[in-house]
mmCIF file of C-alpha atoms in Angstrom:
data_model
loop_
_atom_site.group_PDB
_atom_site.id
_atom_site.type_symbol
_atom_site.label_atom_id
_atom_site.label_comp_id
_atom_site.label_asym_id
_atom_site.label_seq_id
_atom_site.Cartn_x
_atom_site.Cartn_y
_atom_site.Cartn_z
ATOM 1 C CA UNK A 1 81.591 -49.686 49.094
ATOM 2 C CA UNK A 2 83.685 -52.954 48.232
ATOM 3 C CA UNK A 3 83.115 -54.788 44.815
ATOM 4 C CA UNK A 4 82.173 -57.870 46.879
ATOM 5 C CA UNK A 5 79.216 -55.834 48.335
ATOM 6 C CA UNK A 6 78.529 -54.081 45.287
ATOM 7 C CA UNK A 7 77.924 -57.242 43.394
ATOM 8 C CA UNK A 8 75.882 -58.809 46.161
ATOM 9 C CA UNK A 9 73.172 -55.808 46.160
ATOM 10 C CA UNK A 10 71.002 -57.546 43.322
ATOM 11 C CA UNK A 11 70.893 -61.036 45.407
ATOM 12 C CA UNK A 12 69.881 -59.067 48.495
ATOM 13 C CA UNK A 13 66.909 -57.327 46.260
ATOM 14 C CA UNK A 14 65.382 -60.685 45.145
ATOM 15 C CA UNK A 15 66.012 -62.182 49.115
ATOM 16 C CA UNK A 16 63.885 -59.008 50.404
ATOM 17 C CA UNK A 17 61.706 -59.387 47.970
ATOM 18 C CA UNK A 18 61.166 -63.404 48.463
ATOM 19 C CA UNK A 19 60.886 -62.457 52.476
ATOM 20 C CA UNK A 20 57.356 -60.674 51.241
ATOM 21 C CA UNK A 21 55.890 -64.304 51.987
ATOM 22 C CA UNK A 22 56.359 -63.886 55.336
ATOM 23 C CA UNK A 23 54.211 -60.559 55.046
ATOM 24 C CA UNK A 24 51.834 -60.900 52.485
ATOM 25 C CA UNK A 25 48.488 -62.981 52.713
ATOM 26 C CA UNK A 26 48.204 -63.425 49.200
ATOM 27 C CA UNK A 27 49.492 -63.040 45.595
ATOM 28 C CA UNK A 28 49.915 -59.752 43.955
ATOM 29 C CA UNK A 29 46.658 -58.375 42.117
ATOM 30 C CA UNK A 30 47.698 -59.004 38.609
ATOM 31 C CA UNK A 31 47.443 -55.440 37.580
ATOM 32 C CA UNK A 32 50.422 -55.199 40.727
ATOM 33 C CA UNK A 33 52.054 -57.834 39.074
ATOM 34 C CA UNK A 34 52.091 -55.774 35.532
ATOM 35 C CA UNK A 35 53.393 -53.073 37.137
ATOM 36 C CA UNK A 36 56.008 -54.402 38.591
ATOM 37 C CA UNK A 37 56.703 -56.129 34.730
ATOM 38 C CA UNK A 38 57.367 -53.277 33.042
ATOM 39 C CA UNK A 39 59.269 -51.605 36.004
ATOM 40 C CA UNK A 40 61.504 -54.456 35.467
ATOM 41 C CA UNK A 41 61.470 -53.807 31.585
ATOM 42 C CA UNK A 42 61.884 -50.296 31.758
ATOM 43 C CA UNK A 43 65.183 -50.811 34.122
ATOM 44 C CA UNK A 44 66.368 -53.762 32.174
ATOM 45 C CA UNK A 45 66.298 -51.943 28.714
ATOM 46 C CA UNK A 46 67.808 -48.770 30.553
ATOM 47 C CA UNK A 47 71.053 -50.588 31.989
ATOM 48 C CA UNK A 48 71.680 -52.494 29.018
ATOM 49 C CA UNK A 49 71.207 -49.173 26.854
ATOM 50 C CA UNK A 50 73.400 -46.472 29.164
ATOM 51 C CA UNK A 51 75.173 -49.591 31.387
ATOM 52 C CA UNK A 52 76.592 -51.841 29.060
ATOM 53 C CA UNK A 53 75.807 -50.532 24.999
ATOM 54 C CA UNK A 54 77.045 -47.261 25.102
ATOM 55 C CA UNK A 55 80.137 -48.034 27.526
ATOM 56 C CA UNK A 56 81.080 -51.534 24.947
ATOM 57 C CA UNK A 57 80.918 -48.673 22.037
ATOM 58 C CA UNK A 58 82.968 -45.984 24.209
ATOM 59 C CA UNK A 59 85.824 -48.438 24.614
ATOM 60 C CA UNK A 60 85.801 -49.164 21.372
ATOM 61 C CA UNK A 61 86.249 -45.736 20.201
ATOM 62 C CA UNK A 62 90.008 -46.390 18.372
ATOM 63 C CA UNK A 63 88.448 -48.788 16.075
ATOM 64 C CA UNK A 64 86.981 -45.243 14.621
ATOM 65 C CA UNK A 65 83.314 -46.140 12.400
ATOM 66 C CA UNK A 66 84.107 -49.376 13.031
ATOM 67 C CA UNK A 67 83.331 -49.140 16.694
ATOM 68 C CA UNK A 68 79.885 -50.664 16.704
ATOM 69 C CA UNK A 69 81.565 -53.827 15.608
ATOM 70 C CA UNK A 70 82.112 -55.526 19.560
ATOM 71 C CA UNK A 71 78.592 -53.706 20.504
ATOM 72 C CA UNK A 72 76.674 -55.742 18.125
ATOM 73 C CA UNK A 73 77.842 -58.611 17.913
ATOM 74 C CA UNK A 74 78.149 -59.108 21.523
ATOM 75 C CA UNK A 75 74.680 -58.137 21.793
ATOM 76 C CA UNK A 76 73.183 -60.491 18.705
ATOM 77 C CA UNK A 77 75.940 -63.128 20.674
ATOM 78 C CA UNK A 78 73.659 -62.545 23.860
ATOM 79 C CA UNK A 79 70.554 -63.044 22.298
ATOM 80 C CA UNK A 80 71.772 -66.363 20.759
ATOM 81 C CA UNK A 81 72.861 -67.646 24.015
ATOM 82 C CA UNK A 82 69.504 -66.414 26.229
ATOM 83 C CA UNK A 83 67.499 -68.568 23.180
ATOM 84 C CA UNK A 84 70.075 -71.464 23.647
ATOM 85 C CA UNK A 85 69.039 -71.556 27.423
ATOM 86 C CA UNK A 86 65.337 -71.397 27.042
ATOM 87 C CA UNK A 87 65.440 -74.273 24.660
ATOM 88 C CA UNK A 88 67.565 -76.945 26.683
ATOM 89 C CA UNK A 89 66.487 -75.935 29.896
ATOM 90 C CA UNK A 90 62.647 -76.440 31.020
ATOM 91 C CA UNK A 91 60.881 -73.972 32.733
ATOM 92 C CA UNK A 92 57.485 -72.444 33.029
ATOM 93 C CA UNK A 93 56.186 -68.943 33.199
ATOM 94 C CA UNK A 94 53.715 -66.980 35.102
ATOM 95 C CA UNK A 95 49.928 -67.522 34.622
ATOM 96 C CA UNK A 96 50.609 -70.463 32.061
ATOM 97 C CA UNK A 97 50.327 -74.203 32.461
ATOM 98 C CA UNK A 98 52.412 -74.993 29.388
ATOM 99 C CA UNK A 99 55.543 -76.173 30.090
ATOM 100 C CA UNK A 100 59.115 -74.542 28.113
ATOM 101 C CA UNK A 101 62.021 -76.387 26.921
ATOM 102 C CA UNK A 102 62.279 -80.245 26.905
ATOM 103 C CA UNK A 103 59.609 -82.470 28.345
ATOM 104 C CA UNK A 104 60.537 -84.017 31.851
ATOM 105 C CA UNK A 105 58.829 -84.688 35.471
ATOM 106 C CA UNK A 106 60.193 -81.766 36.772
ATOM 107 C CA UNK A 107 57.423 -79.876 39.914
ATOM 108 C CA UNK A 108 55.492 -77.448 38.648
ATOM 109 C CA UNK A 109 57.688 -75.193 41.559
ATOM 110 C CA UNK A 110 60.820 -76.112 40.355
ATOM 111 C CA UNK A 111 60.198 -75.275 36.755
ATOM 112 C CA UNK A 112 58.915 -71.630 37.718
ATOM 113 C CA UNK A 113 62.226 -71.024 39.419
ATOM 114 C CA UNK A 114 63.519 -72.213 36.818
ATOM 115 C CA UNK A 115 62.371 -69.574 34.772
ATOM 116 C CA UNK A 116 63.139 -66.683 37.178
ATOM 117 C CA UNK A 117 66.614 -68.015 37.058
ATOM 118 C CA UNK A 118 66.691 -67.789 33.664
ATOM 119 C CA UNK A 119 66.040 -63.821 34.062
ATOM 120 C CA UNK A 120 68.558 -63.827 36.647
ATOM 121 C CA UNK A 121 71.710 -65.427 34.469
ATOM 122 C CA UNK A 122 72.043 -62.396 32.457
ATOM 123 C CA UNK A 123 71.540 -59.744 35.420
ATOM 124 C CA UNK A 124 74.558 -61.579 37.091
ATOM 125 C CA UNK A 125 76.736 -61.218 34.241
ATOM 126 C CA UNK A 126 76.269 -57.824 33.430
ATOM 127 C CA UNK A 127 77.226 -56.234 37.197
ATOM 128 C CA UNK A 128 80.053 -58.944 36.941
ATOM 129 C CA UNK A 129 81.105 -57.465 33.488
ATOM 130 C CA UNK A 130 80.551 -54.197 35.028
ATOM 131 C CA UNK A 131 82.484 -54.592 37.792
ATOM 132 C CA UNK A 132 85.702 -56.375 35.914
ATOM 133 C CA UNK A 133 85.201 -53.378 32.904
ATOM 134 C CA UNK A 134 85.785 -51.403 36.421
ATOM 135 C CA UNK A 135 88.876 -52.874 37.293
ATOM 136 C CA UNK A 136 90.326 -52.633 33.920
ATOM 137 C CA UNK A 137 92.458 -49.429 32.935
ATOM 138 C CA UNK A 138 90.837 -48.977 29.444
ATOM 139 C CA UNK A 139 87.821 -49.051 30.854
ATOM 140 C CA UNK A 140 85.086 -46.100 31.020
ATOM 141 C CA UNK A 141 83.153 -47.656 34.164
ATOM 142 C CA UNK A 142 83.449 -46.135 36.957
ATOM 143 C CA UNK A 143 82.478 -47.024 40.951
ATOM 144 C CA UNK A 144 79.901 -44.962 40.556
ATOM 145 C CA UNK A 145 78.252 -46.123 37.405
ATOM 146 C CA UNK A 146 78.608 -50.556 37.777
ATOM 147 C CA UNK A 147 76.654 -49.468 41.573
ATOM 148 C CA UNK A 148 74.074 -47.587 39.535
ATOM 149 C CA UNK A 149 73.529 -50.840 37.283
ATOM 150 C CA UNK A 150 73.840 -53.040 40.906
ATOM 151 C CA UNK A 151 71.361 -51.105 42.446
ATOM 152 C CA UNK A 152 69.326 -50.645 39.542
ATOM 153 C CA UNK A 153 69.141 -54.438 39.316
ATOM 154 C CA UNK A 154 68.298 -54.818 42.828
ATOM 155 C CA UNK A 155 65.380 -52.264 42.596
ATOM 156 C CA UNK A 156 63.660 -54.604 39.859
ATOM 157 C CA UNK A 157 64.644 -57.710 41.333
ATOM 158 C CA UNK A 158 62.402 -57.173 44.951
ATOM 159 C CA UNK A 159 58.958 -57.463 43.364
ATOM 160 C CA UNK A 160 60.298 -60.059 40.992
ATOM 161 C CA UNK A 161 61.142 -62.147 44.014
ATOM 162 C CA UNK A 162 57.583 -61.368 45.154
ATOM 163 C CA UNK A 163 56.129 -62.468 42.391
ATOM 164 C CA UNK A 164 57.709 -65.874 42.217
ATOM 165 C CA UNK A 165 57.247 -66.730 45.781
ATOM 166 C CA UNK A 166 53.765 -65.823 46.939
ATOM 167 C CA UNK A 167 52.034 -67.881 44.242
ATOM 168 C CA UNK A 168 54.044 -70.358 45.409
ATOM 169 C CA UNK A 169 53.118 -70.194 49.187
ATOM 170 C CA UNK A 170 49.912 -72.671 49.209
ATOM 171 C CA UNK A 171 51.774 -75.498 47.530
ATOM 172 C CA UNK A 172 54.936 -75.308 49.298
ATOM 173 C CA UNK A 173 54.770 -73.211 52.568
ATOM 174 C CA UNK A 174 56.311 -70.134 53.490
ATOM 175 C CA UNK A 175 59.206 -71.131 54.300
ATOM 176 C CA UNK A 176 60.217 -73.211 51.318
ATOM 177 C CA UNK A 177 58.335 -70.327 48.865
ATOM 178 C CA UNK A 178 60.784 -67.826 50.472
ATOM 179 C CA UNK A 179 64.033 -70.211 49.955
ATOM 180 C CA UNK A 180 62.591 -71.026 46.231
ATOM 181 C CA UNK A 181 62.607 -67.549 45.679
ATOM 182 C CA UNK A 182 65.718 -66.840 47.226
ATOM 183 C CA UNK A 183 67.104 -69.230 45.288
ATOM 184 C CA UNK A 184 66.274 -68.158 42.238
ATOM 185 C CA UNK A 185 68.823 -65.390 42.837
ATOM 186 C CA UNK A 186 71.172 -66.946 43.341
ATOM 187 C CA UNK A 187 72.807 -67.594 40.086
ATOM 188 C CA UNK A 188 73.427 -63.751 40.139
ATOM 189 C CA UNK A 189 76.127 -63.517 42.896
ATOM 190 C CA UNK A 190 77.767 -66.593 40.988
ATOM 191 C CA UNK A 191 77.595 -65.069 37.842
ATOM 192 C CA UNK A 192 78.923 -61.949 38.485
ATOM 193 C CA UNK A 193 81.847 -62.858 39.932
ATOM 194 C CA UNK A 194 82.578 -65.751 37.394
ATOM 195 C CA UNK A 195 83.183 -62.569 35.729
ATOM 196 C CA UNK A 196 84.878 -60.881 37.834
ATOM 197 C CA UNK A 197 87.168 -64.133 38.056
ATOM 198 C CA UNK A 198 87.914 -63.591 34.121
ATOM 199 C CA UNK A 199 88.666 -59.847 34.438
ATOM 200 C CA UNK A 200 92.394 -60.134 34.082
ATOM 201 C CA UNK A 201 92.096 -62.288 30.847
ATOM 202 C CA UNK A 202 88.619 -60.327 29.474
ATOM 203 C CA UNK A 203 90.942 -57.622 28.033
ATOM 204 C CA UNK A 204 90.060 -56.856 24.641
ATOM 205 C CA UNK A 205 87.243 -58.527 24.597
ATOM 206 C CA UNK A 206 85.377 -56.188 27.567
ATOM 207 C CA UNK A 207 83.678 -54.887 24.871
ATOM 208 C CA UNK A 208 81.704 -58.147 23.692
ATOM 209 C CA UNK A 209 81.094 -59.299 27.297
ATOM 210 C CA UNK A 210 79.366 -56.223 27.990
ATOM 211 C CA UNK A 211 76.836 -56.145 24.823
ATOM 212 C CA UNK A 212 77.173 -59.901 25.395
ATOM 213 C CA UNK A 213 74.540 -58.841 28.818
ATOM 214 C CA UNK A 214 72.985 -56.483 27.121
ATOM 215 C CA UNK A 215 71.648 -58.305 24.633
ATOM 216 C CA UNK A 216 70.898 -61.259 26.987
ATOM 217 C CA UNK A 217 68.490 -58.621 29.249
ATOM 218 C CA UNK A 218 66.777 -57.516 26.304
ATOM 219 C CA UNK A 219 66.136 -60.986 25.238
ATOM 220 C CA UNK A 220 64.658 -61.485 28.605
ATOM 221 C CA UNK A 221 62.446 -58.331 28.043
ATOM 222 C CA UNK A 222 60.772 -59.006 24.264
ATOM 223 C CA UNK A 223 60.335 -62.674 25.435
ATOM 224 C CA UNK A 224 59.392 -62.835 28.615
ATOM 225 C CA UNK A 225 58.683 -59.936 30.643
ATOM 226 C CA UNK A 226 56.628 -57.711 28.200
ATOM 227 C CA UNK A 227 54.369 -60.248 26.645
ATOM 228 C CA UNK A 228 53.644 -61.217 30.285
ATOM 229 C CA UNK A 229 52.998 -58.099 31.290
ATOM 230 C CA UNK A 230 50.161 -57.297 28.396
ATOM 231 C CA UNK A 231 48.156 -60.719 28.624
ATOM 232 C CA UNK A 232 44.779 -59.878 29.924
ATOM 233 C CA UNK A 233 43.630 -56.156 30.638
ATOM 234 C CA UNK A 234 45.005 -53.240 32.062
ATOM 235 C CA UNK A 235 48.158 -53.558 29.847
ATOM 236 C CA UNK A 236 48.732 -49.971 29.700
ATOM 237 C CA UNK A 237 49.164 -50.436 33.834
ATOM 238 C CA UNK A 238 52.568 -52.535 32.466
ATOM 239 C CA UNK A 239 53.665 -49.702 30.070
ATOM 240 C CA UNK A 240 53.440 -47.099 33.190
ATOM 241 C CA UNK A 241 55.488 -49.117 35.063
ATOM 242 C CA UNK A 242 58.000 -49.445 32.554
ATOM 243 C CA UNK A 243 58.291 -46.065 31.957
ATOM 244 C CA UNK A 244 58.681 -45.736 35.551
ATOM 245 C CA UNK A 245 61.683 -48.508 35.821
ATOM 246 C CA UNK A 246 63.090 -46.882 32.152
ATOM 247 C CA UNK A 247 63.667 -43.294 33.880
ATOM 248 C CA UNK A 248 64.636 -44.550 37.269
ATOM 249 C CA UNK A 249 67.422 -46.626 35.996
ATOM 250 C CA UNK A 250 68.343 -44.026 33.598
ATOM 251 C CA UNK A 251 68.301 -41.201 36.616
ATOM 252 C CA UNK A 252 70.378 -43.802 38.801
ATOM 253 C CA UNK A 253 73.096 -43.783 35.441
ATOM 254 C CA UNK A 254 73.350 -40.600 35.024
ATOM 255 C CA UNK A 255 73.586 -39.021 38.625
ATOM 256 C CA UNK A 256 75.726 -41.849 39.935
ATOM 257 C CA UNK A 257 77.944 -42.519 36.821
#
């Protein structure tokens, strides 16, 4: 399998996903929906964990007990940037009516793609990253292990584009509620290979970019996806499910990488 197909896999998860409109009568149950939340946790803290941490500190193994150095501040780096995002861009989340970001006229549509997109920045970067660390000869990625983060991606990213375009279905249509959620994708594809673009100059700095998306998914997690996922009852439905997504990911790591 190519790179360029590699890095397309997570797109093609959300687009399957999105195409549920076409299928499904009606939104997920929300104790579907909480599953599906902490699936996505469970895989998001997985890749960044075995994906991106451990293979930032592997490469940085000649800086000797110094080696955590790129890992964390990439990640802290990551963090910063996810926070920068949520506070100049507006978007809204799931089961709220309040608004994120600065006030504007935006749809209330618009804004919840907005939001998924916002999940979907970091995703992109890290195959990207994983994919350039792949093509660079000091790297410890292998084919094998920046598809296991692809497909990993792609696994969490179906019901996620589920989840954003049934509710949207009655307002919109099916046909727009599949493109919104298709759309909301999107920014992965271009992501990753803005990376990929930057491989040749990323060099020493592989390292950072990598904690750089690790610490942007796990922003992503403790903000978003977790606190969604325990609003209301049957919480402990969401912590299955991301046990679930934790050992899948971590299964698709280790047997593929």
């Amino acid at each position: 399998m190519n790179i360029f197909a590699g890095i397309m896999i997570p797109f093609i998860g959300t687009t399957a996903g999105a195409a549920c409109v076409f299928f499904l009568k009606n939104a997920l149950k929300p104790r579907v929906q909480k599953a599906f939340l902490g699936f996505a946790s469970g895989v998001m803290v997985a890749a960044s964990v075995w994906s991106l941490l451990i293979p930032s500190m592997n490469m940085s193994e000649h800086l000797g007990k110094m080696a955590f150095v790129p890992a964390s501040a990439g990640f802290l780096l990551g963090i910063g940037f996810l926070l920068l995002l949520d506070e100049v861009i507006p978007h809204l989340h799931i089961d709220t009516d309040e608004p994120e970001g600065p006030k504007g006229n935006w749809k209330k549509s618009t804004m919840l793609v907005l939001a998924v997109t916002l999940h979907n920045i970091p995703e992109g970067m890290a195959v990207g990253v994983a994919f350039a660390g792949l093509l660079s000869e000091n790297s410890s990625i292998t084919m094998a292990g920046a598809l296991a983060l692809s497909v990993g991606i792609a696994i969490q990213n179906f019901p996620e584009g589920a989840i954003i375009s049934l509710p949207l279905k009655e307002a919109v249509g099916k046909k727009k509620a599949f493109v919104y959620g298709m759309l909301s994708g999107i920014v992965e594809p271009i992501g990753a290979f803005l990376m990929l673009a930057l491989s040749e100059v990323l060099g020493p700095a592989l390292p950072y970019f990598l904690s750089f998306a690790a610490g942007a998914m796990i922003y992503v997690v403790v903000e978003e996806l977790i606190p969604e996922s325990a609003q209301g009852e049957h919480s402990n439905v969401a912590t299955i499910g991301f046990a679930a997504g934790f050992v899948v990911m971590m299964i698709l790591d280790v047997a593929l990488g």
